[in-house]
CSV table of C-alpha atoms and ligand atoms in Angstrom, one decimal:
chain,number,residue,atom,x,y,z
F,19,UNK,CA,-30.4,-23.0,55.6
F,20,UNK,CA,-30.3,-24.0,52.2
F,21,UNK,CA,-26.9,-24.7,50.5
F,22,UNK,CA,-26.5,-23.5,46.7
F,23,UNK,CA,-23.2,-25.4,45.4
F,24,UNK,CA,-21.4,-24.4,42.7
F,25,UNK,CA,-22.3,-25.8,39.5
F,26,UNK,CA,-19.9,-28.0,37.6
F,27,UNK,CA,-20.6,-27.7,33.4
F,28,UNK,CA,-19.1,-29.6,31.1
F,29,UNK,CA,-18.0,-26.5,28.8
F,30,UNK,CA,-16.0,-25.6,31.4
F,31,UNK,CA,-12.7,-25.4,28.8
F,32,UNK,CA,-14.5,-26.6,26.1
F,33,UNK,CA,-15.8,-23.3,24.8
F,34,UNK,CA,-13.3,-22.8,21.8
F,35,UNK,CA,-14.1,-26.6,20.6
F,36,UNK,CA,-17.6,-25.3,20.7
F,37,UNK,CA,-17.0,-22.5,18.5
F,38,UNK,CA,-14.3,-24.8,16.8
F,39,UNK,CA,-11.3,-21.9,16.6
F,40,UNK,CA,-9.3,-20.4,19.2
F,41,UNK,CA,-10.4,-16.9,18.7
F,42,UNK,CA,-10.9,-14.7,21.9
F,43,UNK,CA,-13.8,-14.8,23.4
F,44,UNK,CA,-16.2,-11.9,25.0
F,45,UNK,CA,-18.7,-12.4,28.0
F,46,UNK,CA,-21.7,-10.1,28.2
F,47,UNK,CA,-22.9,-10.6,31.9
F,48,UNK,CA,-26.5,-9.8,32.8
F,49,UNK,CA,-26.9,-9.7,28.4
F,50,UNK,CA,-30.6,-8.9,28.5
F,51,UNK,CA,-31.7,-9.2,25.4
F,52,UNK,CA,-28.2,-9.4,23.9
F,53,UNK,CA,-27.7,-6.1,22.0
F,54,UNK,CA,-24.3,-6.1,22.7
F,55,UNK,CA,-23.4,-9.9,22.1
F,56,UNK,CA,-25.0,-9.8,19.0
F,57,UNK,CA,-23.7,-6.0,17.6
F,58,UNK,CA,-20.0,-6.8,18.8
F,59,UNK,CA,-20.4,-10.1,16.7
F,60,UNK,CA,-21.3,-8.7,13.7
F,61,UNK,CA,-18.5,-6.3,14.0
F,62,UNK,CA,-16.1,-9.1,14.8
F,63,UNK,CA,-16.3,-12.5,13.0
F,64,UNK,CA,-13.1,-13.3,14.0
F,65,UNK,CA,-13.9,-13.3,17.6
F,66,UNK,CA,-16.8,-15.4,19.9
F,67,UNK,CA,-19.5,-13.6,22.3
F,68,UNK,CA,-21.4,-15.2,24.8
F,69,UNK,CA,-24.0,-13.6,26.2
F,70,UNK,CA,-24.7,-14.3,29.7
F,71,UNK,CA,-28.4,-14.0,31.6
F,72,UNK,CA,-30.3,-15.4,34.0
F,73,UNK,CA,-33.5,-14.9,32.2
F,74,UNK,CA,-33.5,-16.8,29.5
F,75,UNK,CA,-36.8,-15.6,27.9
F,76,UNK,CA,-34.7,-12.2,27.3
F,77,UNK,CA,-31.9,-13.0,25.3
F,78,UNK,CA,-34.5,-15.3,23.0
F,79,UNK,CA,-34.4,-12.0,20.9
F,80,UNK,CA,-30.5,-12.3,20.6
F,81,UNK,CA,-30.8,-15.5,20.1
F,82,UNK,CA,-32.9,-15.5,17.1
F,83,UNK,CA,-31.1,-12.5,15.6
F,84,UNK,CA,-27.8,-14.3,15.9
F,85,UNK,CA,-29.8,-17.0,14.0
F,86,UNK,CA,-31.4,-14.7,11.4
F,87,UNK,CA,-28.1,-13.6,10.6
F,88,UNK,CA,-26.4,-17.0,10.0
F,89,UNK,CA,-23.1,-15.8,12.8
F,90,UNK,CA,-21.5,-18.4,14.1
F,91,UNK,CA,-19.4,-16.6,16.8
F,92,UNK,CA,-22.8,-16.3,19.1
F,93,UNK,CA,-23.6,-18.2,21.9
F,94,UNK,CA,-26.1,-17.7,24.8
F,95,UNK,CA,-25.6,-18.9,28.4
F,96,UNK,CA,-28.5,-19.0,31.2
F,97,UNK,CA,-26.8,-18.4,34.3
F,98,UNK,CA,-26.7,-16.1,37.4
F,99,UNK,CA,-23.3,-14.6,37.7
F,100,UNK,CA,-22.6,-15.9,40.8
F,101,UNK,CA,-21.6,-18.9,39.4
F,102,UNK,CA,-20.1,-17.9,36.6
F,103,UNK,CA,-16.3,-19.0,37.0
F,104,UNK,CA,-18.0,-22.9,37.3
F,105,UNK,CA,-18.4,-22.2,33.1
F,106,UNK,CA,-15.1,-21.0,32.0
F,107,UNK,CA,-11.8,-22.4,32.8
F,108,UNK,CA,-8.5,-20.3,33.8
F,109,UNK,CA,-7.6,-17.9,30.5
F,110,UNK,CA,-10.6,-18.5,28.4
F,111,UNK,CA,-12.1,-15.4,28.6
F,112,UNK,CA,-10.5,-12.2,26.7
F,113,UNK,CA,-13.2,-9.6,27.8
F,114,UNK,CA,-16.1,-8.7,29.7
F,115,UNK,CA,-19.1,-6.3,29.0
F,116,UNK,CA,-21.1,-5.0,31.7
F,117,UNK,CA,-24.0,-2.9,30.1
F,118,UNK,CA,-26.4,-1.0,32.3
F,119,UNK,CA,-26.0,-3.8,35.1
F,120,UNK,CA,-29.1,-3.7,38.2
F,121,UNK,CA,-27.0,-0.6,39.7
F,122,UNK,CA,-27.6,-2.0,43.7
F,123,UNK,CA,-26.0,1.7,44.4
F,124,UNK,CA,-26.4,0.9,48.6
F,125,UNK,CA,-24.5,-2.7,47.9
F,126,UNK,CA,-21.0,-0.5,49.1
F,127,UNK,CA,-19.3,-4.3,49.3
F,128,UNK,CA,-20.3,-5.2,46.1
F,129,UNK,CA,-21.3,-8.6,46.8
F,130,UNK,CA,-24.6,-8.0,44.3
F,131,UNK,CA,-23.7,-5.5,42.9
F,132,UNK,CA,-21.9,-7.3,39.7
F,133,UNK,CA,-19.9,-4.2,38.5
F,134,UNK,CA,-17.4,-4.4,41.7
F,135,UNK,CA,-14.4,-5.1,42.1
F,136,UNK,CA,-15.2,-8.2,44.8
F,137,UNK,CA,-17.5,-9.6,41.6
F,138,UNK,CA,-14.0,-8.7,39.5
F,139,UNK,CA,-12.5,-10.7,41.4
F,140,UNK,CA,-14.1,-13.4,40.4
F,141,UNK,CA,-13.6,-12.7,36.4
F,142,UNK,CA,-10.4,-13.4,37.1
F,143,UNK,CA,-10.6,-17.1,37.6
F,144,UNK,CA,-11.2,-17.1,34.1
F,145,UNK,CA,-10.3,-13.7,32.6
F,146,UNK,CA,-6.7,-13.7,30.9
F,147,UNK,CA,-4.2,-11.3,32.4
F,148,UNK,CA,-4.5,-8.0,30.2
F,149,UNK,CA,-8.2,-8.5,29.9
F,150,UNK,CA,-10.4,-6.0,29.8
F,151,UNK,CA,-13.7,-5.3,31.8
F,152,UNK,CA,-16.1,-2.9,30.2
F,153,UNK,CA,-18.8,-1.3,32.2
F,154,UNK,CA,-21.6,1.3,30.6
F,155,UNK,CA,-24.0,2.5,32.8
F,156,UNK,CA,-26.6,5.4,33.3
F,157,UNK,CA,-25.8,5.2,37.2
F,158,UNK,CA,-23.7,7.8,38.8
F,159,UNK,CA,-22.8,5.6,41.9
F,160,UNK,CA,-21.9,2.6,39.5
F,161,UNK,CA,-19.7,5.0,37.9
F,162,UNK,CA,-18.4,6.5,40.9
F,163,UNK,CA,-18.0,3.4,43.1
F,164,UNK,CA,-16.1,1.4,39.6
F,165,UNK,CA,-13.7,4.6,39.9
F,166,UNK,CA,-12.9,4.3,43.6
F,167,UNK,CA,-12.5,0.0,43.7
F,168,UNK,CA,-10.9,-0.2,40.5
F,169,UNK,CA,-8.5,3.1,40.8
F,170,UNK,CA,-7.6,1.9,44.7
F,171,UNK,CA,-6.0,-1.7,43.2
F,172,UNK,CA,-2.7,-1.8,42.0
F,173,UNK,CA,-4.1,-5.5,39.9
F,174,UNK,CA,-6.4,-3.0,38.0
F,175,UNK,CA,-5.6,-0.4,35.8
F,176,UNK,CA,-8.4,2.2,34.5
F,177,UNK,CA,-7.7,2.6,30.8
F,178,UNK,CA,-10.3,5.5,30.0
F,179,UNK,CA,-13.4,6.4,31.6
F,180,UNK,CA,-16.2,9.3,30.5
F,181,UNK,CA,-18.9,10.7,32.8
F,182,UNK,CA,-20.8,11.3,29.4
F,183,UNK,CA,-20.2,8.8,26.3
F,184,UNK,CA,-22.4,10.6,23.7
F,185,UNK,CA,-20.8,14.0,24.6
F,186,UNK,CA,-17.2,15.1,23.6
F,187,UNK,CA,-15.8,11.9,24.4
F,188,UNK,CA,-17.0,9.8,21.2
F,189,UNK,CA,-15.5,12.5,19.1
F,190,UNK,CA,-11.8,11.9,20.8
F,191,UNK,CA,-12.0,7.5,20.6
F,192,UNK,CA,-10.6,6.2,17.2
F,193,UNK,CA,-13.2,5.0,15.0
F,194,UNK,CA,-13.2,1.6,16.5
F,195,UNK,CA,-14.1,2.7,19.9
F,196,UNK,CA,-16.6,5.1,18.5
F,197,UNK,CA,-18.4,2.2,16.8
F,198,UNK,CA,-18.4,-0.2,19.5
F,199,UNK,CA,-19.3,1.8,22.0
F,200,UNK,CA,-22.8,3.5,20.0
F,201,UNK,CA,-23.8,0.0,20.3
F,202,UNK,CA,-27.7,0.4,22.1
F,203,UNK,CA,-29.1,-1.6,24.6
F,204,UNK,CA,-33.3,-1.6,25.6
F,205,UNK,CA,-32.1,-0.4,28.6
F,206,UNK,CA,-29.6,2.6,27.6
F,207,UNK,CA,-32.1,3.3,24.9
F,208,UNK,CA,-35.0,3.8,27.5
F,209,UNK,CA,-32.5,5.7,29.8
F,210,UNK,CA,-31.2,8.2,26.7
F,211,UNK,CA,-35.2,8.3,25.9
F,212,UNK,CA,-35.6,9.7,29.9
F,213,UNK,CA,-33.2,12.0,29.1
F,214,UNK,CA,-30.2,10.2,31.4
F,215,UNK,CA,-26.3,10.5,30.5
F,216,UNK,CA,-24.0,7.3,29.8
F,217,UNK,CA,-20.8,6.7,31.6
F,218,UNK,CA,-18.3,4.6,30.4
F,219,UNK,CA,-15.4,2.8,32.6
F,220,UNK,CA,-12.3,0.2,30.6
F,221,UNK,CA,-10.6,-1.7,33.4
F,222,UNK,CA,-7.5,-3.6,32.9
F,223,UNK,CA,-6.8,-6.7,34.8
F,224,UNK,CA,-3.2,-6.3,35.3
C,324,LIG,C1,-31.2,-3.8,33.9
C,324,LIG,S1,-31.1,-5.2,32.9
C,324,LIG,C2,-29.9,-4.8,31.6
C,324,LIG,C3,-30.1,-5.8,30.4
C,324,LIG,C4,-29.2,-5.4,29.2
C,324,LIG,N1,-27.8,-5.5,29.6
C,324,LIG,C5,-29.5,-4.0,28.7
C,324,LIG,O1,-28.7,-3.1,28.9
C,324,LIG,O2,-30.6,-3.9,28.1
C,324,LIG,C6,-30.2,-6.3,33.9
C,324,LIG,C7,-30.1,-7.8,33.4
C,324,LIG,O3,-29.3,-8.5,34.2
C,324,LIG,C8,-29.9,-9.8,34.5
C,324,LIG,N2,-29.4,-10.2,35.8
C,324,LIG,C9,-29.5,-9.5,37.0
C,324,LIG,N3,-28.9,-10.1,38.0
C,324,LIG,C10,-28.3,-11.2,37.4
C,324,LIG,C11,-27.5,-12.3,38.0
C,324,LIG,N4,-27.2,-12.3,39.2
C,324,LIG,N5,-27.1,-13.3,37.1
C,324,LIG,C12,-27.5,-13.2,35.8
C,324,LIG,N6,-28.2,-12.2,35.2
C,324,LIG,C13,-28.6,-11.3,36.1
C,324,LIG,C14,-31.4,-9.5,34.5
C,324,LIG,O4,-32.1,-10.7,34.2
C,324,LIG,C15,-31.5,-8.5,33.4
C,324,LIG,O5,-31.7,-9.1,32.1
């Protein structure tokens, strides 16, 4: 049986010296083309994004917006999520996006599944206490499954969730939330297109 060990990188701790401030810094995991990465940037050049994919070939299109725009506060990483904690260090990560993540709705232990809390787990190697995880998806089982693991753990709090993000719920976020969260992917944008409905789950890592 093949062995897969964790990989050791050398900007483990060094991603503020690569962005040379100490502003908080946002993962996007499973990034895609990096719609998210590169929209929250724009919104916040006081803060760093790193977009997070396995395929690398997708998030050339962040990429090269982030580029075409001149930000600074961009960066891409090409790596599966199962190994993400080997990149980031204890406390270097402020927040996490998970945007329309492969659903794996009959993963019930969450081991692929990386919207679960056994993945969560994990983001806390490196996620600060108070940290948020964000997780939009088009998948009711995501949805429902983030509700149950997150609502069961006393280490999690559920700050907000909506079944439907485009329905009443935008109208009642303050004007930050409202603009953050309108942010598009290619995937919710192909799901909206099929008619589908976006949910919306903040965690808290307590
Ligand atoms: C359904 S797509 C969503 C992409 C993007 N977030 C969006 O909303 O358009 C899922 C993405 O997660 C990536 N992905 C899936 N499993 C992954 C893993 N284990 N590690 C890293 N990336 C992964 C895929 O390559 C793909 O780009």
């Amino acid at each position: 049986m093949p062995i897969i060990k964790e990989q050791q990188t050398f900007m483990k701790g060094e991603w503020h010296g690569f962005f040379q401030n100490q502003a908080p810094i946002t993962l996007e995991l499973g990034c895609g083309k990096g719609e998210y990465t590169v929209g929250l940037a724009q919104r916040y050049p006081h803060r760093n994004f790193i977009g997070v994919d396995v395929k690398g070939h997708r998030f050339h299109k962040g990429a090269k917006d982030a580029l075409q725009m001149g930000l600074q506060n961009v960066a891409f990483l090409r790596t599966r999520v199962e190994f993400i904690a080997s990149y980031f260090a204890p406390d270097e990560v402020d927040e996490i996006w998970l945007t329309f993540s492969d659903p794996q709705p009959q993963d019930k232990v969450g081991v692929r599944r990386i919207t679960s809390k056994y993945y969560a787990d994990k983001y806390r190697q490196f996620l600060k206490t108070g940290g948020y995880i964000h997780i939009k998806h088009d998948n009711p089982e995501v949805y429902r499954l983030a509700l149950l693991e997150f609502g069961d753990d006393p280490r999690y709090e559920i700050e907000t969730h909506t079944f439907d993000v485009y329905g009443e719920y935008l109208t009642q976020q303050t004007s930050e939330w409202q603009d953050i969260l309108q942010i598009r992917t290619y995937y919710e944008q192909m799901w909206l297109d099929e008619g589908r409905v976006t949910k919306y789950v903040r965690v808290r890592c307590l």
